[in-house]
PDB file of C-alpha atoms in Angstrom:
ATOM      1  CA  UNK N 240      37.862  -6.563  11.975  1.00 42.00           C
ATOM      2  CA  UNK N 241      35.422  -8.059  14.520  1.00 36.00           C
ATOM      3  CA  UNK N 242      36.300  -5.316  17.028  1.00 39.00           C
ATOM      4  CA  UNK N 243      35.718  -2.625  14.424  1.00 37.00           C
ATOM      5  CA  UNK N 244      32.320  -4.083  13.468  1.00 35.00           C
ATOM      6  CA  UNK N 245      31.305  -4.273  17.136  1.00 35.00           C
ATOM      7  CA  UNK N 246      32.181  -0.611  17.717  1.00 34.00           C
ATOM      8  CA  UNK N 247      30.146   0.503  14.673  1.00 34.00           C
ATOM      9  CA  UNK N 248      27.184  -1.600  15.796  1.00 37.00           C
ATOM     10  CA  UNK N 249      27.257  -0.141  19.319  1.00 36.00           C
ATOM     11  CA  UNK N 250      27.348   3.398  17.914  1.00 36.00           C
ATOM     12  CA  UNK N 251      24.320   2.679  15.731  1.00 40.00           C
ATOM     13  CA  UNK N 252      22.316   1.207  18.596  1.00 40.00           C
ATOM     14  CA  UNK N 253      23.174   4.161  20.857  1.00 40.00           C
ATOM     15  CA  UNK N 254      22.066   6.599  18.173  1.00 39.00           C
ATOM     16  CA  UNK N 255      18.824   4.663  17.607  1.00 43.00           C
ATOM     17  CA  UNK N 256      17.884   4.636  21.285  1.00 42.00           C
ATOM     18  CA  UNK N 257      18.430   8.346  21.834  1.00 42.00           C
ATOM     19  CA  UNK N 258      16.631   9.279  18.627  1.00 44.00           C
ATOM     20  CA  UNK N 259      13.532   7.169  19.263  1.00 46.00           C
ATOM     21  CA  UNK N 260      13.273   8.132  22.923  1.00 45.00           C
ATOM     22  CA  UNK N 261      12.784  11.778  21.965  1.00 53.00           C
ATOM     23  CA  UNK N 262      10.568  11.154  18.956  1.00 75.00           C
ATOM     24  CA  UNK N 263       7.331   9.764  20.393  1.00 75.00           C
ATOM     25  CA  UNK N 264       4.725  11.485  22.557  1.00 78.00           C
ATOM     26  CA  UNK N 265       1.789   9.708  24.212  1.00 79.00           C
ATOM     27  CA  UNK N 266      -1.396  11.756  24.231  1.00 82.00           C
ATOM     28  CA  UNK N 267      -2.750  12.587  27.701  1.00 83.00           C
ATOM     29  CA  UNK N 268      -6.141  13.771  28.923  1.00 80.00           C
ATOM     30  CA  UNK N 269      -6.728  17.380  27.888  1.00 84.00           C
ATOM     31  CA  UNK N 270      -4.190  17.345  25.055  1.00 83.00           C
ATOM     32  CA  UNK N 271      -4.931  18.872  21.686  1.00 86.00           C
ATOM     33  CA  UNK N 272      -2.834  18.872  18.545  1.00 78.00           C
ATOM     34  CA  UNK N 273      -1.949  22.533  19.014  1.00 82.00           C
ATOM     35  CA  UNK N 274      -1.018  21.983  22.671  1.00 82.00           C
ATOM     36  CA  UNK N 275       1.212  19.034  21.766  1.00 82.00           C
ATOM     37  CA  UNK N 276       2.859  21.030  18.979  1.00 80.00           C
ATOM     38  CA  UNK N 277       3.562  23.966  21.304  1.00 81.00           C
ATOM     39  CA  UNK N 278       4.918  21.676  24.029  1.00 83.00           C
ATOM     40  CA  UNK N 279       7.371  20.084  21.623  1.00 83.00           C
ATOM     41  CA  UNK N 280       8.258  23.344  19.843  1.00 83.00           C
ATOM     42  CA  UNK N 281       7.060  22.209  16.426  1.00 85.00           C
ATOM     43  CA  UNK N 282       4.168  23.211  14.187  1.00 86.00           C
ATOM     44  CA  UNK N 283       0.804  21.504  13.846  1.00 82.00           C
ATOM     45  CA  UNK N 284       1.652  20.893  10.190  1.00 83.00           C
ATOM     46  CA  UNK N 285       4.857  19.120  11.264  1.00 80.00           C
ATOM     47  CA  UNK N 286       2.896  16.705  13.440  1.00 76.00           C
ATOM     48  CA  UNK N 287       0.325  16.174  10.700  1.00 81.00           C
ATOM     49  CA  UNK N 288       3.069  15.415   8.185  1.00 78.00           C
ATOM     50  CA  UNK N 289       5.215  13.142  10.390  1.00 74.00           C
ATOM     51  CA  UNK N 290       2.170  11.115  11.447  1.00 80.00           C
ATOM     52  CA  UNK N 291       0.330  11.326   8.121  1.00 72.00           C
ATOM     53  CA  UNK N 292      -2.776  12.582   9.933  1.00 76.00           C
ATOM     54  CA  UNK N 293      -5.895  13.435   7.959  1.00 71.00           C
ATOM     55  CA  UNK N 294      -7.683  15.155  10.879  1.00 74.00           C
ATOM     56  CA  UNK N 295      -6.714  17.110  13.983  1.00 76.00           C
ATOM     57  CA  UNK N 296      -8.499  15.011  16.610  1.00 76.00           C
ATOM     58  CA  UNK N 297      -6.380  12.917  18.991  1.00 75.00           C
ATOM     59  CA  UNK N 298      -7.220  10.310  21.614  1.00 75.00           C
ATOM     60  CA  UNK N 299      -5.733   9.398  24.998  1.00 76.00           C
ATOM     61  CA  UNK N 300      -2.687   7.092  24.812  1.00 68.00           C
ATOM     62  CA  UNK N 301      -2.317   7.717  21.088  1.00 77.00           C
ATOM     63  CA  UNK N 302       1.362   7.809  20.137  1.00 76.00           C
ATOM     64  CA  UNK N 303       2.561  10.653  17.929  1.00 80.00           C
ATOM     65  CA  UNK N 304       5.868  11.436  16.276  1.00 81.00           C
ATOM     66  CA  UNK N 305       6.772  14.904  17.603  1.00 74.00           C
ATOM     67  CA  UNK N 306      10.364  15.268  16.430  1.00 77.00           C
ATOM     68  CA  UNK N 307      11.683  15.199  12.895  1.00 70.00           C
ATOM     69  CA  UNK N 308      12.611  11.554  12.333  1.00 62.00           C
ATOM     70  CA  UNK N 309      16.309  10.797  12.098  1.00 56.00           C
ATOM     71  CA  UNK N 310      17.524   9.972   8.612  1.00 50.00           C
ATOM     72  CA  UNK N 311      20.127   7.613   7.312  1.00 46.00           C
ATOM     73  CA  UNK N 312      22.581  10.374   6.420  1.00 44.00           C
ATOM     74  CA  UNK N 313      23.339  10.765  10.144  1.00 40.00           C
ATOM     75  CA  UNK N 314      24.545   7.195  10.402  1.00 39.00           C
ATOM     76  CA  UNK N 315      28.227   6.185   9.953  1.00 38.00           C
ATOM     77  CA  UNK N 316      28.835   5.128   6.358  1.00 36.00           C
ATOM     78  CA  UNK N 317      30.278   1.921   4.897  1.00 37.00           C
ATOM     79  CA  UNK N 318      28.804  -0.442   7.438  1.00 36.00           C
ATOM     80  CA  UNK N 319      28.045  -3.160   4.896  1.00 36.00           C
ATOM     81  CA  UNK N 320      30.865  -4.473   2.724  1.00 36.00           C
ATOM     82  CA  UNK N 321      29.308  -7.531   1.128  1.00 36.00           C
ATOM     83  CA  UNK N 322      29.412  -8.102  -2.609  1.00 38.00           C
ATOM     84  CA  UNK N 323      26.118  -8.646  -4.444  1.00 37.00           C
ATOM     85  CA  UNK N 324      25.268 -12.250  -5.287  1.00 35.00           C
ATOM     86  CA  UNK N 325      22.817 -13.699  -7.748  1.00 37.00           C
ATOM     87  CA  UNK N 326      19.235 -13.137  -6.657  1.00 36.00           C
ATOM     88  CA  UNK N 327      17.459 -16.321  -5.648  1.00 37.00           C
ATOM     89  CA  UNK N 328      15.072 -17.647  -8.245  1.00 36.00           C
ATOM     90  CA  UNK N 329      11.346 -17.164  -7.988  1.00 36.00           C
ATOM     91  CA  UNK N 330      10.847 -20.881  -7.392  1.00 34.00           C
ATOM     92  CA  UNK N 331      13.033 -20.777  -4.296  1.00 36.00           C
ATOM     93  CA  UNK N 332      11.200 -17.805  -2.855  1.00 36.00           C
ATOM     94  CA  UNK N 333       8.263 -20.018  -1.883  1.00 35.00           C
ATOM     95  CA  UNK N 334      10.362 -22.618  -0.080  1.00 32.00           C
ATOM     96  CA  UNK N 335       9.382 -22.925   3.562  1.00 35.00           C
ATOM     97  CA  UNK N 336      12.402 -22.985   5.844  1.00 34.00           C
ATOM     98  CA  UNK N 337      12.681 -23.527   9.560  1.00 35.00           C
ATOM     99  CA  UNK N 338      13.115 -20.351  11.665  1.00 37.00           C
ATOM    100  CA  UNK N 339      16.550 -20.074  13.185  1.00 37.00           C
ATOM    101  CA  UNK N 340      17.600 -18.480  16.440  1.00 37.00           C
ATOM    102  CA  UNK N 341      20.470 -16.102  15.828  1.00 35.00           C
ATOM    103  CA  UNK N 342      23.311 -15.853  18.305  1.00 35.00           C
ATOM    104  CA  UNK N 343      24.822 -12.511  19.332  1.00 31.00           C
ATOM    105  CA  UNK N 344      27.996 -13.066  17.335  1.00 30.00           C
ATOM    106  CA  UNK N 345      25.978 -13.798  14.205  1.00 30.00           C
ATOM    107  CA  UNK N 346      23.987 -10.609  14.607  1.00 29.00           C
ATOM    108  CA  UNK N 347      27.205  -8.626  14.323  1.00 27.00           C
ATOM    109  CA  UNK N 348      28.986 -10.567  11.608  1.00 26.00           C
ATOM    110  CA  UNK N 349      26.150 -11.741   9.345  1.00 29.00           C
ATOM    111  CA  UNK N 350      25.985  -8.534   7.212  1.00 31.00           C
ATOM    112  CA  UNK N 351      29.593  -9.184   6.206  1.00 28.00           C
ATOM    113  CA  UNK N 352      29.059 -12.719   4.933  1.00 31.00           C
ATOM    114  CA  UNK N 353      29.287 -12.876   1.167  1.00 33.00           C
ATOM    115  CA  UNK N 354      26.625 -15.551   0.738  1.00 32.00           C
ATOM    116  CA  UNK N 355      23.890 -13.146   1.844  1.00 38.00           C
ATOM    117  CA  UNK N 356      22.217 -10.681  -0.489  1.00 43.00           C
ATOM    118  CA  UNK N 357      23.835  -7.258  -0.297  1.00 50.00           C
ATOM    119  CA  UNK N 358      21.821  -4.300   0.939  1.00 55.00           C
ATOM    120  CA  UNK N 359      22.873  -0.706   0.530  1.00 53.00           C
ATOM    121  CA  UNK N 360      25.132   0.336   3.423  1.00 54.00           C
ATOM    122  CA  UNK N 361      22.923   3.246   4.418  1.00 55.00           C
ATOM    123  CA  UNK N 362      19.807   1.069   4.262  1.00 58.00           C
ATOM    124  CA  UNK N 363      21.010  -1.682   6.557  1.00 66.00           C
ATOM    125  CA  UNK N 364      22.818   0.805   8.801  1.00 72.00           C
ATOM    126  CA  UNK N 365      19.367   2.001   9.850  1.00 81.00           C
ATOM    127  CA  UNK N 366      18.237  -1.415  11.120  1.00 88.00           C
ATOM    128  CA  UNK N 367      18.859  -0.597  14.818  1.00 89.00           C
ATOM    129  CA  UNK N 368      16.857   2.645  14.555  1.00 87.00           C
ATOM    130  CA  UNK N 369      14.002   0.945  12.697  1.00 91.00           C
ATOM    131  CA  UNK N 370      13.749  -1.895  15.223  1.00 93.00           C
ATOM    132  CA  UNK N 371      13.986   0.387  18.258  1.00 90.00           C
ATOM    133  CA  UNK N 372      11.289   2.670  16.871  1.00 91.00           C
ATOM    134  CA  UNK N 373       9.089  -0.304  15.971  1.00 94.00           C
ATOM    135  CA  UNK N 374       9.126  -1.562  19.562  1.00 93.00           C
ATOM    136  CA  UNK N 375       7.940   1.824  20.808  1.00 90.00           C
ATOM    137  CA  UNK N 376       4.846   1.538  18.608  1.00 93.00           C
ATOM    138  CA  UNK N 377       3.502  -1.569  20.360  1.00 93.00           C
ATOM    139  CA  UNK N 378      -0.196  -1.281  21.052  1.00 93.00           C
ATOM    140  CA  UNK N 379      -1.102   0.921  18.095  1.00 94.00           C
ATOM    141  CA  UNK N 380      -4.282  -0.646  16.641  1.00 94.00           C
ATOM    142  CA  UNK N 381      -4.609  -2.651  13.463  1.00 96.00           C
ATOM    143  CA  UNK N 382      -6.293  -0.794  10.615  1.00 94.00           C
ATOM    144  CA  UNK N 383      -6.718  -2.435   7.222  1.00 93.00           C
ATOM    145  CA  UNK N 384      -4.773  -0.348   4.711  1.00 94.00           C
ATOM    146  CA  UNK N 385      -3.389   1.802   7.529  1.00 94.00           C
ATOM    147  CA  UNK N 386       0.077   3.312   7.414  1.00 93.00           C
ATOM    148  CA  UNK N 387      -0.150   6.098  10.010  1.00 91.00           C
ATOM    149  CA  UNK N 388       0.164   6.392  13.778  1.00 89.00           C
ATOM    150  CA  UNK N 389      -3.620   6.005  13.953  1.00 89.00           C
ATOM    151  CA  UNK N 390      -3.312   2.397  12.833  1.00 93.00           C
ATOM    152  CA  UNK N 391      -1.328   0.022  10.624  1.00 96.00           C
ATOM    153  CA  UNK N 392      -1.746  -3.087   8.581  1.00 96.00           C
ATOM    154  CA  UNK N 393       1.300  -5.339   8.167  1.00 97.00           C
ATOM    155  CA  UNK N 394       2.805  -3.762   5.046  1.00 96.00           C
ATOM    156  CA  UNK N 395       1.783  -0.268   6.127  1.00 96.00           C
ATOM    157  CA  UNK N 396       3.805  -0.780   9.307  1.00 97.00           C
ATOM    158  CA  UNK N 397       6.897  -1.690   7.256  1.00 96.00           C
ATOM    159  CA  UNK N 398       6.381   1.302   4.980  1.00 95.00           C
ATOM    160  CA  UNK N 399       5.974   3.739   7.881  1.00 94.00           C
ATOM    161  CA  UNK N 400       9.074   2.561   9.756  1.00 93.00           C
ATOM    162  CA  UNK N 401      11.351   2.710   6.725  1.00 91.00           C
ATOM    163  CA  UNK N 402      10.136   6.103   5.544  1.00 90.00           C
ATOM    164  CA  UNK N 403      10.524   7.514   9.073  1.00 87.00           C
ATOM    165  CA  UNK N 404      14.144   6.348   8.925  1.00 84.00           C
ATOM    166  CA  UNK N 405      14.584   8.419   5.758  1.00 82.00           C
ATOM    167  CA  UNK N 406      14.736   5.500   3.346  1.00 85.00           C
ATOM    168  CA  UNK N 407      13.233   5.609  -0.136  1.00 85.00           C
ATOM    169  CA  UNK N 408      10.397   3.078  -0.160  1.00 90.00           C
ATOM    170  CA  UNK N 409       6.908   3.145  -1.681  1.00 92.00           C
ATOM    171  CA  UNK N 410       3.672   1.934  -0.094  1.00 95.00           C
ATOM    172  CA  UNK N 411       2.977  -1.573  -1.366  1.00 94.00           C
ATOM    173  CA  UNK N 412       1.464  -4.884  -0.288  1.00 95.00           C
ATOM    174  CA  UNK N 413       3.388  -7.607   1.536  1.00 96.00           C
ATOM    175  CA  UNK N 414       3.307  -9.661  -1.658  1.00 95.00           C
ATOM    176  CA  UNK N 415       4.932  -6.829  -3.615  1.00 95.00           C
ATOM    177  CA  UNK N 416       7.567  -6.262  -0.922  1.00 96.00           C
ATOM    178  CA  UNK N 417       8.368  -9.980  -1.049  1.00 95.00           C
ATOM    179  CA  UNK N 418       9.069  -9.683  -4.775  1.00 93.00           C
ATOM    180  CA  UNK N 419      11.608  -6.908  -4.058  1.00 92.00           C
ATOM    181  CA  UNK N 420      13.575  -8.943  -1.544  1.00 92.00           C
ATOM    182  CA  UNK N 421      15.862 -11.965  -1.436  1.00 91.00           C
ATOM    183  CA  UNK N 422      15.822 -14.868   0.998  1.00 93.00           C
ATOM    184  CA  UNK N 423      18.591 -14.901   3.628  1.00 91.00           C
ATOM    185  CA  UNK N 424      19.623 -18.065   5.440  1.00 90.00           C
ATOM    186  CA  UNK N 425      20.986 -16.256   8.503  1.00 90.00           C
ATOM    187  CA  UNK N 426      18.766 -13.289   9.440  1.00 92.00           C
ATOM    188  CA  UNK N 427      19.973 -10.267  11.352  1.00 91.00           C
ATOM    189  CA  UNK N 428      17.860  -8.063  13.582  1.00 93.00           C
ATOM    190  CA  UNK N 429      16.026  -5.729  11.202  1.00 94.00           C
ATOM    191  CA  UNK N 430      15.519  -8.188   8.357  1.00 94.00           C
ATOM    192  CA  UNK N 431      12.004  -8.957   7.133  1.00 96.00           C
ATOM    193  CA  UNK N 432      10.005 -12.111   7.822  1.00 97.00           C
ATOM    194  CA  UNK N 433       7.239 -13.300   5.500  1.00 97.00           C
ATOM    195  CA  UNK N 434       4.224 -15.583   5.888  1.00 97.00           C
ATOM    196  CA  UNK N 435       1.768 -17.144   3.475  1.00 96.00           C
ATOM    197  CA  UNK N 436      -1.838 -18.352   3.366  1.00 96.00           C
ATOM    198  CA  UNK N 437      -3.030 -16.383   6.405  1.00 95.00           C
ATOM    199  CA  UNK N 438      -6.113 -14.466   5.261  1.00 92.00           C
ATOM    200  CA  UNK N 439      -5.527 -15.177   1.555  1.00 93.00           C
ATOM    201  CA  UNK N 440      -3.497 -17.541  -0.609  1.00 93.00           C
ATOM    202  CA  UNK N 441       0.157 -16.744  -1.259  1.00 95.00           C
ATOM    203  CA  UNK N 442       2.310 -14.180   0.548  1.00 96.00           C
ATOM    204  CA  UNK N 443      -0.102 -12.412   2.883  1.00 96.00           C
ATOM    205  CA  UNK N 444       1.716 -11.134   5.977  1.00 97.00           C
ATOM    206  CA  UNK N 445       5.079  -9.699   7.013  1.00 98.00           C
ATOM    207  CA  UNK N 446       6.982  -8.314   9.976  1.00 98.00           C
ATOM    208  CA  UNK N 447      10.472  -7.394  11.190  1.00 98.00           C
ATOM    209  CA  UNK N 448      12.807  -9.883  12.854  1.00 97.00           C
ATOM    210  CA  UNK N 449      13.980  -8.635  16.281  1.00 96.00           C
ATOM    211  CA  UNK N 450      16.104 -11.569  17.474  1.00 94.00           C
ATOM    212  CA  UNK N 451      15.479 -14.489  19.845  1.00 95.00           C
ATOM    213  CA  UNK N 452      13.238 -16.058  17.194  1.00 95.00           C
ATOM    214  CA  UNK N 453      10.713 -13.207  17.560  1.00 97.00           C
ATOM    215  CA  UNK N 454       9.294 -10.627  15.185  1.00 98.00           C
ATOM    216  CA  UNK N 455       7.307  -7.418  15.519  1.00 98.00           C
ATOM    217  CA  UNK N 456       4.356  -6.802  13.238  1.00 98.00           C
ATOM    218  CA  UNK N 457       0.953  -5.214  12.852  1.00 97.00           C
ATOM    219  CA  UNK N 458      -1.265  -8.172  13.694  1.00 95.00           C
ATOM    220  CA  UNK N 459      -5.002  -8.408  14.269  1.00 92.00           C
ATOM    221  CA  UNK N 460      -4.486  -7.142  17.842  1.00 92.00           C
ATOM    222  CA  UNK N 461      -2.332  -4.224  16.717  1.00 95.00           C
ATOM    223  CA  UNK N 462       1.441  -3.781  16.752  1.00 96.00           C
ATOM    224  CA  UNK N 463       2.860  -6.624  18.816  1.00 97.00           C
ATOM    225  CA  UNK N 464       5.897  -8.845  19.345  1.00 97.00           C
ATOM    226  CA  UNK N 465       5.270 -12.499  18.497  1.00 97.00           C
ATOM    227  CA  UNK N 466       7.330 -15.672  18.726  1.00 97.00           C
ATOM    228  CA  UNK N 467       8.141 -17.627  15.596  1.00 96.00           C
ATOM    229  CA  UNK N 468       7.816 -20.749  17.767  1.00 95.00           C
ATOM    230  CA  UNK N 469       4.046 -20.216  17.798  1.00 95.00           C
ATOM    231  CA  UNK N 470       2.329 -23.130  16.063  1.00 95.00           C
ATOM    232  CA  UNK N 471       0.292 -20.763  13.879  1.00 96.00           C
ATOM    233  CA  UNK N 472       3.254 -18.766  12.617  1.00 96.00           C
ATOM    234  CA  UNK N 473       5.371 -21.910  12.160  1.00 95.00           C
ATOM    235  CA  UNK N 474       2.671 -23.272   9.890  1.00 96.00           C
ATOM    236  CA  UNK N 475       2.540 -20.116   7.749  1.00 96.00           C
ATOM    237  CA  UNK N 476       6.229 -19.134   7.837  1.00 97.00           C
ATOM    238  CA  UNK N 477       7.932 -18.701   4.447  1.00 96.00           C
ATOM    239  CA  UNK N 478      11.354 -17.117   4.904  1.00 96.00           C
ATOM    240  CA  UNK N 479      13.550 -14.347   6.237  1.00 96.00           C
ATOM    241  CA  UNK N 480      14.207 -11.768   3.539  1.00 95.00           C
ATOM    242  CA  UNK N 481      16.197  -8.617   2.884  1.00 91.00           C
ATOM    243  CA  UNK N 482      15.454  -5.755   0.504  1.00 90.00           C
ATOM    244  CA  UNK N 483      17.671  -5.961  -2.571  1.00 85.00           C
ATOM    245  CA  UNK N 484      18.469  -2.255  -2.210  1.00 77.00           C
ATOM    246  CA  UNK N 485      17.366   0.684  -0.089  1.00 74.00           C
ATOM    247  CA  UNK N 486      18.579   4.219  -0.548  1.00 74.00           C
ATOM    248  CA  UNK N 487      18.161   7.524   1.243  1.00 72.00           C
ATOM    249  CA  UNK N 488      15.386   9.799  -0.013  1.00 70.00           C
TER     250      UNK N 488
END
């Protein structure tokens, strides 16, 4: 079983890397939206749609999605076989737990452990693609309420990544996303991480766990990778969570 899981995981990671590598384009001096569209053999409307652009102006080093994002239907099915368990109570959702560092073996086997909340197979199968794509967006500026390649806030970043992967998710606040998830004791790369009492009381920030006790998020300095060992994030850490269900659009 372990060998089979490892093979499926490797296939997913390989697919994610090749897909993301061909998806992003960094704007250079002299580029225009029409020039970029022609270069990548797509339409201006495609670029507008994929990047949720409201205007045609671009700036140097801006990152744009220039290929139709891969969707979950292209990923091998039946990756997750866990059975649903009872959702943790609301009172437990606010319990602060210590961040854990996940070992390689756990990253492969954790989705199959029955004590964790089940996620739709197609949803969690897209974790490698989501994480790989997220890393390629480092440096995009922070914009309050933003959910486009021009800028993100924390929940907008989560929304953008999941919709680009073809998953059915609506634009909501980090607090609302927290309410739609369940706490997991052993996180896997791609799970969510939540924080409280940052700029407001209660759940106020979120990101994506990427392993080695680190997470990627849209912080005040833009999209960046941050360590959970940081004193600030340790103080505000709440829990690792997983969406109760994600489906393909």
